[in-house]
PDB file of C-alpha atoms and ligand atoms in Angstrom:
ATOM      1  CA  MET E   1      -0.043   0.183   0.146  1.00 49.00           C
ATOM      2  CA  ALA E   2       1.161   3.586  -0.868  1.00 58.00           C
ATOM      3  CA  ASP E   3       2.047   5.993   2.197  1.00 70.00           C
ATOM      4  CA  VAL E   4      -0.660   8.147   3.532  1.00 79.00           C
ATOM      5  CA  LEU E   5       0.075  11.779   2.604  1.00 87.00           C
ATOM      6  CA  SER E   6       1.280  13.590   5.648  1.00 89.00           C
ATOM      7  CA  LEU E   7      -1.243  16.360   6.387  1.00 92.00           C
ATOM      8  CA  ASP E   8       0.413  17.281   9.939  1.00 91.00           C
ATOM      9  CA  HIS E   9       1.724  20.487   9.244  1.00 94.00           C
ATOM     10  CA  VAL E  10      -1.781  21.951   8.082  1.00 94.00           C
ATOM     11  CA  ARG E  11      -3.222  23.258  11.608  1.00 94.00           C
ATOM     12  CA  LEU E  12      -6.900  24.305  11.366  1.00 96.00           C
ATOM     13  CA  THR E  13      -8.639  26.814  13.482  1.00 96.00           C
ATOM     14  CA  ASN E  14     -12.355  26.402  14.218  1.00 96.00           C
ATOM     15  CA  ARG E  15     -13.500  28.942  11.238  1.00 97.00           C
ATOM     16  CA  PRO E  16     -14.635  28.014   7.694  1.00 98.00           C
ATOM     17  CA  LEU E  17     -12.072  26.373   5.317  1.00 98.00           C
ATOM     18  CA  ILE E  18     -10.836  27.392   1.915  1.00 98.00           C
ATOM     19  CA  ILE E  19      -8.654  24.811   0.045  1.00 98.00           C
ATOM     20  CA  CYS E  20      -7.075  26.488  -3.203  1.00 98.00           C
ATOM     21  CA  ASP E  21      -5.288  25.188  -6.123  1.00 98.00           C
ATOM     22  CA  ILE E  22      -2.014  27.162  -7.422  1.00 98.00           C
ATOM     23  CA  ASP E  23      -1.383  26.758 -10.723  1.00 97.00           C
ATOM     24  CA  GLU E  24      -4.116  29.028 -13.064  1.00 97.00           C
ATOM     25  CA  VAL E  25      -5.404  30.075  -9.551  1.00 98.00           C
ATOM     26  CA  VAL E  26      -3.214  31.473  -7.251  1.00 98.00           C
ATOM     27  CA  LEU E  27      -0.154  31.875  -9.584  1.00 98.00           C
ATOM     28  CA  GLU E  28      -0.084  32.619 -13.239  1.00 97.00           C
ATOM     29  CA  PHE E  29       1.038  28.829 -15.110  1.00 96.00           C
ATOM     30  CA  LEU E  30      -0.175  29.162 -18.540  1.00 96.00           C
ATOM     31  CA  THR E  31       1.173  32.847 -19.420  1.00 96.00           C
ATOM     32  CA  PRO E  32       4.443  32.461 -17.657  1.00 97.00           C
ATOM     33  CA  PHE E  33       5.003  28.596 -19.219  1.00 97.00           C
ATOM     34  CA  ARG E  34       4.207  30.047 -22.680  1.00 97.00           C
ATOM     35  CA  ASN E  35       7.063  32.891 -21.939  1.00 97.00           C
ATOM     36  CA  PHE E  36       9.490  29.949 -20.650  1.00 97.00           C
ATOM     37  CA  LEU E  37       8.713  28.157 -24.012  1.00 97.00           C
ATOM     38  CA  ARG E  38       9.244  31.229 -26.360  1.00 97.00           C
ATOM     39  CA  ALA E  39      12.868  31.545 -24.922  1.00 97.00           C
ATOM     40  CA  SER E  40      13.968  28.542 -26.238  1.00 94.00           C
ATOM     41  CA  GLY E  41      12.054  28.899 -29.516  1.00 97.00           C
ATOM     42  CA  ARG E  42       8.924  27.092 -28.831  1.00 98.00           C
ATOM     43  CA  ASP E  43       5.364  28.221 -28.297  1.00 97.00           C
ATOM     44  CA  LEU E  44       2.236  27.130 -26.887  1.00 96.00           C
ATOM     45  CA  LEU E  45      -0.760  27.459 -29.264  1.00 95.00           C
ATOM     46  CA  PRO E  46      -4.640  27.443 -27.492  1.00 93.00           C
ATOM     47  CA  ARG E  47      -5.727  25.123 -29.896  1.00 93.00           C
ATOM     48  CA  SER E  48      -7.286  22.581 -27.591  1.00 93.00           C
ATOM     49  CA  PHE E  49      -7.213  22.395 -23.820  1.00 92.00           C
ATOM     50  CA  ARG E  50      -4.243  20.265 -23.079  1.00 92.00           C
ATOM     51  CA  LEU E  51      -0.345  20.893 -23.081  1.00 94.00           C
ATOM     52  CA  HIS E  52       0.907  18.024 -25.321  1.00 94.00           C
ATOM     53  CA  GLY E  53       0.109  18.542 -28.652  1.00 95.00           C
ATOM     54  CA  ASN E  54      -0.318  22.000 -28.481  1.00 96.00           C
ATOM     55  CA  ILE E  55       3.640  23.026 -28.473  1.00 97.00           C
ATOM     56  CA  VAL E  56       5.654  23.536 -31.190  1.00 97.00           C
ATOM     57  CA  GLN E  57       8.765  24.715 -32.500  1.00 97.00           C
ATOM     58  CA  ILE E  58       8.534  28.087 -33.784  1.00 97.00           C
ATOM     59  CA  GLU E  59      10.880  28.120 -36.964  1.00 97.00           C
ATOM     60  CA  SER E  60       9.528  24.857 -38.331  1.00 97.00           C
ATOM     61  CA  GLY E  61       5.813  24.631 -36.907  1.00 96.00           C
ATOM     62  CA  GLU E  62       6.255  21.142 -36.042  1.00 97.00           C
ATOM     63  CA  THR E  63       4.728  19.920 -32.935  1.00 97.00           C
ATOM     64  CA  VAL E  64       6.807  19.081 -29.823  1.00 96.00           C
ATOM     65  CA  ALA E  65       6.765  15.005 -28.939  1.00 96.00           C
ATOM     66  CA  ASP E  66       5.097  14.137 -25.646  1.00 95.00           C
ATOM     67  CA  ASP E  67       8.345  13.167 -23.991  1.00 96.00           C
ATOM     68  CA  LEU E  68       9.939  16.344 -24.332  1.00 96.00           C
ATOM     69  CA  VAL E  69       6.522  18.350 -23.138  1.00 96.00           C
ATOM     70  CA  SER E  70       6.687  16.553 -20.212  1.00 93.00           C
ATOM     71  CA  ALA E  71      10.370  17.322 -19.622  1.00 95.00           C
ATOM     72  CA  LEU E  72       9.520  21.214 -20.563  1.00 96.00           C
ATOM     73  CA  GLN E  73       7.045  20.782 -18.111  1.00 93.00           C
ATOM     74  CA  GLU E  74       9.394  19.546 -15.448  1.00 93.00           C
ATOM     75  CA  GLU E  75      11.975  22.148 -16.223  1.00 95.00           C
ATOM     76  CA  PHE E  76       9.931  24.840 -16.058  1.00 95.00           C
ATOM     77  CA  PHE E  77       8.877  23.780 -12.197  1.00 92.00           C
ATOM     78  CA  LEU E  78      12.138  23.532 -11.290  1.00 93.00           C
ATOM     79  CA  ARG E  79      12.446  27.213 -12.349  1.00 94.00           C
ATOM     80  CA  GLN E  80       9.169  28.030 -11.586  1.00 95.00           C
ATOM     81  CA  GLN E  81      10.587  30.898  -9.592  1.00 95.00           C
ATOM     82  CA  ASP E  82      11.884  32.729 -12.278  1.00 95.00           C
ATOM     83  CA  TRP E  83       8.659  32.902 -14.634  1.00 97.00           C
ATOM     84  CA  GLN E  84       5.892  32.475 -11.981  1.00 97.00           C
ATOM     85  CA  THR E  85       3.607  35.359 -10.828  1.00 97.00           C
ATOM     86  CA  PRO E  86       0.399  35.719  -8.552  1.00 98.00           C
ATOM     87  CA  ALA E  87      -2.781  36.095 -10.931  1.00 98.00           C
ATOM     88  CA  ALA E  88      -4.511  39.250 -10.415  1.00 97.00           C
ATOM     89  CA  LEU E  89      -5.826  40.182  -7.150  1.00 98.00           C
ATOM     90  CA  ALA E  90      -5.254  36.565  -5.648  1.00 98.00           C
ATOM     91  CA  VAL E  91      -2.686  38.036  -2.870  1.00 98.00           C
ATOM     92  CA  GLU E  92      -5.078  40.731  -1.670  1.00 98.00           C
ATOM     93  CA  THR E  93      -8.321  38.713  -2.095  1.00 98.00           C
ATOM     94  CA  LEU E  94      -6.565  35.430   0.051  1.00 98.00           C
ATOM     95  CA  ALA E  95      -5.367  37.729   2.808  1.00 98.00           C
ATOM     96  CA  GLU E  96      -8.826  39.411   3.162  1.00 97.00           C
ATOM     97  CA  LEU E  97     -10.077  36.147   3.235  1.00 98.00           C
ATOM     98  CA  ALA E  98      -7.762  34.677   5.626  1.00 97.00           C
ATOM     99  CA  GLY E  99      -9.736  36.858   8.304  1.00 96.00           C
ATOM    100  CA  GLU E 100     -12.489  34.813   8.099  1.00 95.00           C
ATOM    101  CA  ALA E 101     -11.494  31.426   7.289  1.00 97.00           C
ATOM    102  CA  ASP E 102      -8.445  29.106   7.133  1.00 98.00           C
ATOM    103  CA  ILE E 103      -6.850  28.524   3.948  1.00 98.00           C
ATOM    104  CA  VAL E 104      -4.996  25.638   2.470  1.00 98.00           C
ATOM    105  CA  PHE E 105      -2.939  25.332  -0.663  1.00 98.00           C
ATOM    106  CA  LEU E 106      -3.609  22.204  -2.663  1.00 98.00           C
ATOM    107  CA  THR E 107      -1.342  22.123  -5.771  1.00 96.00           C
ATOM    108  CA  ALA E 108      -1.034  18.667  -8.118  1.00 93.00           C
ATOM    109  CA  MET E 109       2.345  18.581  -8.661  1.00 90.00           C
ATOM    110  CA  PRO E 110       5.345  15.953  -7.411  1.00 88.00           C
ATOM    111  CA  PRO E 111       6.194  16.566  -3.679  1.00 90.00           C
ATOM    112  CA  ARG E 112       9.887  16.769  -4.941  1.00 90.00           C
ATOM    113  CA  HIS E 113       9.046  20.295  -6.061  1.00 91.00           C
ATOM    114  CA  ALA E 114       7.502  21.455  -2.657  1.00 93.00           C
ATOM    115  CA  ALA E 115      10.227  23.271  -1.675  1.00 94.00           C
ATOM    116  CA  VAL E 116      10.760  25.367  -4.291  1.00 94.00           C
ATOM    117  CA  ARG E 117       7.111  26.068  -4.799  1.00 95.00           C
ATOM    118  CA  ARG E 118       6.778  27.053  -1.073  1.00 96.00           C
ATOM    119  CA  ALA E 119       9.687  29.598  -1.275  1.00 96.00           C
ATOM    120  CA  LEU E 120       7.944  31.096  -4.296  1.00 96.00           C
ATOM    121  CA  LEU E 121       4.824  31.298  -2.407  1.00 97.00           C
ATOM    122  CA  ASP E 122       6.378  32.844   0.512  1.00 97.00           C
ATOM    123  CA  ARG E 123       7.924  35.664  -1.591  1.00 97.00           C
ATOM    124  CA  PHE E 124       4.484  36.876  -2.556  1.00 97.00           C
ATOM    125  CA  SER E 125       3.168  36.651   1.263  1.00 96.00           C
ATOM    126  CA  LEU E 126       0.951  33.632   0.391  1.00 98.00           C
ATOM    127  CA  ARG E 127       2.125  31.819   4.067  1.00 97.00           C
ATOM    128  CA  TYR E 128      -0.684  29.480   3.894  1.00 98.00           C
ATOM    129  CA  PRO E 129       0.245  25.668   4.248  1.00 97.00           C
ATOM    130  CA  LEU E 130       0.954  23.742   1.219  1.00 97.00           C
ATOM    131  CA  VAL E 131       0.085  20.154   0.250  1.00 97.00           C
ATOM    132  CA  ALA E 132       2.022  19.227  -2.853  1.00 95.00           C
ATOM    133  CA  THR E 133       0.372  15.787  -3.919  1.00 93.00           C
ATOM    134  CA  GLU E 134      -0.001  13.827  -7.396  1.00 93.00           C
ATOM    135  CA  ASP E 135      -3.069  11.775  -5.449  1.00 94.00           C
ATOM    136  CA  ALA E 136      -6.586  12.709  -6.508  1.00 97.00           C
ATOM    137  CA  LYS E 137      -7.703  15.813  -4.458  1.00 98.00           C
ATOM    138  CA  GLY E 138     -10.921  14.674  -3.470  1.00 98.00           C
ATOM    139  CA  PRO E 139      -9.798  12.307  -0.691  1.00 97.00           C
ATOM    140  CA  ILE E 140      -7.330  15.089   0.408  1.00 97.00           C
ATOM    141  CA  VAL E 141     -10.200  17.670   0.893  1.00 98.00           C
ATOM    142  CA  LYS E 142     -11.884  14.915   2.712  1.00 98.00           C
ATOM    143  CA  ARG E 143      -9.174  14.201   5.244  1.00 97.00           C
ATOM    144  CA  LEU E 144      -8.490  18.087   5.601  1.00 97.00           C
ATOM    145  CA  HIS E 145     -12.165  18.853   6.637  1.00 97.00           C
ATOM    146  CA  ALA E 146     -12.388  15.908   8.577  1.00 96.00           C
ATOM    147  CA  GLY E 147     -16.239  16.058   8.571  1.00 96.00           C
ATOM    148  CA  ARG E 148     -16.406  19.155  10.899  1.00 97.00           C
ATOM    149  CA  LYS E 149     -19.792  20.879  11.035  1.00 96.00           C
ATOM    150  CA  LEU E 150     -18.167  24.252   9.243  1.00 97.00           C
ATOM    151  CA  PRO E 151     -18.814  25.550   5.402  1.00 98.00           C
ATOM    152  CA  PHE E 152     -15.812  24.461   2.981  1.00 98.00           C
ATOM    153  CA  ALA E 153     -14.625  25.736  -0.240  1.00 98.00           C
ATOM    154  CA  PHE E 154     -12.524  24.402  -3.110  1.00 98.00           C
ATOM    155  CA  ILE E 155     -11.293  26.387  -5.983  1.00 98.00           C
ATOM    156  CA  ASP E 156      -9.354  24.806  -8.947  1.00 98.00           C
ATOM    157  CA  ASP E 157      -9.392  25.202 -12.893  1.00 97.00           C
ATOM    158  CA  ILE E 158      -9.389  21.765 -13.805  1.00 96.00           C
ATOM    159  CA  SER E 159     -12.840  19.711 -13.842  1.00 96.00           C
ATOM    160  CA  ARG E 160     -11.541  16.389 -13.052  1.00 96.00           C
ATOM    161  CA  ASN E 161     -10.052  18.032  -9.685  1.00 97.00           C
ATOM    162  CA  LEU E 162     -13.257  19.475  -8.878  1.00 98.00           C
ATOM    163  CA  HIS E 163     -15.416  16.239  -9.743  1.00 98.00           C
ATOM    164  CA  SER E 164     -12.936  14.119  -7.351  1.00 98.00           C
ATOM    165  CA  VAL E 165     -13.820  16.735  -4.683  1.00 98.00           C
ATOM    166  CA  ARG E 166     -17.414  16.492  -5.437  1.00 98.00           C
ATOM    167  CA  GLU E 167     -17.630  12.939  -5.420  1.00 98.00           C
ATOM    168  CA  HIS E 168     -15.695  12.556  -1.705  1.00 98.00           C
ATOM    169  CA  ALA E 169     -17.037  15.815  -0.115  1.00 98.00           C
ATOM    170  CA  PRO E 170     -20.438  16.552  -1.320  1.00 97.00           C
ATOM    171  CA  ASP E 171     -20.610  19.317   0.834  1.00 97.00           C
ATOM    172  CA  CYS E 172     -17.956  21.442  -0.149  1.00 98.00           C
ATOM    173  CA  LEU E 173     -18.611  24.354  -2.245  1.00 98.00           C
ATOM    174  CA  LEU E 174     -16.353  24.071  -5.711  1.00 98.00           C
ATOM    175  CA  VAL E 175     -15.462  27.068  -7.687  1.00 98.00           C
ATOM    176  CA  ASN E 176     -13.923  26.864 -10.936  1.00 98.00           C
ATOM    177  CA  LEU E 177     -11.479  29.726 -11.839  1.00 97.00           C
ATOM    178  CA  MET E 178      -9.029  29.558 -14.887  1.00 96.00           C
ATOM    179  CA  VAL E 179      -7.149  32.996 -15.078  1.00 96.00           C
ATOM    180  CA  ASN E 180      -5.850  32.409 -18.627  1.00 95.00           C
ATOM    181  CA  ALA E 181      -8.239  34.212 -20.930  1.00 92.00           C
ATOM    182  CA  ASP E 182      -7.105  32.536 -24.035  1.00 92.00           C
ATOM    183  CA  PHE E 183      -7.270  28.641 -22.575  1.00 92.00           C
ATOM    184  CA  ARG E 184     -10.483  29.567 -20.698  1.00 91.00           C
ATOM    185  CA  PRO E 185     -13.053  29.307 -23.552  1.00 91.00           C
ATOM    186  CA  LEU E 186     -11.438  25.934 -24.443  1.00 92.00           C
ATOM    187  CA  ALA E 187     -11.914  24.525 -21.009  1.00 91.00           C
ATOM    188  CA  PRO E 188     -14.549  21.735 -20.781  1.00 91.00           C
ATOM    189  CA  ASP E 189     -17.856  23.091 -18.969  1.00 93.00           C
ATOM    190  CA  PRO E 190     -17.143  21.878 -15.195  1.00 93.00           C
ATOM    191  CA  GLY E 191     -20.797  20.476 -15.026  1.00 93.00           C
ATOM    192  CA  GLU E 192     -23.151  20.129 -12.374  1.00 93.00           C
ATOM    193  CA  GLY E 193     -22.683  21.760  -8.927  1.00 95.00           C
ATOM    194  CA  VAL E 194     -19.651  23.682  -9.756  1.00 98.00           C
ATOM    195  CA  THR E 195     -19.857  27.657  -9.911  1.00 97.00           C
ATOM    196  CA  LYS E 196     -17.766  29.296 -12.482  1.00 97.00           C
ATOM    197  CA  ALA E 197     -15.611  32.598 -11.493  1.00 97.00           C
ATOM    198  CA  GLY E 198     -13.990  34.943 -13.838  1.00 95.00           C
ATOM    199  CA  ASP E 199     -11.568  36.556 -11.272  1.00 97.00           C
ATOM    200  CA  TRP E 200     -10.668  36.839  -7.831  1.00 98.00           C
ATOM    201  CA  THR E 201     -13.470  39.226  -7.149  1.00 98.00           C
ATOM    202  CA  GLU E 202     -16.237  36.960  -8.112  1.00 98.00           C
ATOM    203  CA  VAL E 203     -14.407  33.928  -6.241  1.00 98.00           C
ATOM    204  CA  ALA E 204     -14.642  36.048  -2.948  1.00 98.00           C
ATOM    205  CA  ARG E 205     -18.131  36.963  -3.333  1.00 98.00           C
ATOM    206  CA  ILE E 206     -19.177  33.536  -3.925  1.00 98.00           C
ATOM    207  CA  ILE E 207     -16.878  32.125  -1.444  1.00 97.00           C
ATOM    208  CA  ARG E 208     -18.449  34.894   1.123  1.00 97.00           C
ATOM    209  CA  ALA E 209     -21.846  33.952   0.313  1.00 97.00           C
ATOM    210  CA  HIS E 210     -21.541  30.471   1.312  1.00 96.00           C
ATOM    211  CA  ILE E 211     -19.416  30.777   4.283  1.00 92.00           C
ATOM    212  CA  SER E 212     -21.556  33.272   6.101  1.00 86.00           C
ATOM    213  CA  ARG E 213     -25.002  31.415   5.557  1.00 71.00           C
TER     214      ARG E 213
HETATM  215 MG1   MG H   1      -4.276  24.087 -11.518  1.00 76.96          MG
END
């Protein structure tokens, strides 16, 4: 059996809980990743809602092979501190929400990148606890909330993650936010039970309406 992911560093108070994805939610991902690719003569084209198959060599127009796409993504995460910046209003809005709720970051990334990400988040005063894992998010959200009688919310750009939380923590408010405007129209509809937000102002409004009930 796989080791159970440790959540010991996450200390919650007796307040509502907001669990928040990082890439494309708190930090820009697609825009800086595109800039990173362009710096080495490649580009990411918004042709469909995936990275694989949409990265091309600028000069030849040739599509980059899948294993190179994965290698480029790995290199980007190693050097994320040189490229990634907060999404508009994310820092300010989270600081305000932190006055009313506990905030936890849940990022789908190999745990080997967690220290680099932690340092990057701290640089932007995003000092909320971070859980970095490639495991499904639903069971982790369920463990974090631990059945308490307190409202909780989950924010993510990827439908798969929202659906995982819908399945394992059906009482959780689900908010879909994707900050990149080029890829947002290509994203599949998140479906039933998920509220779409266009920006952080809207996220705050949706969450406040839920946690102040
Ligand atoms: Mg994301």
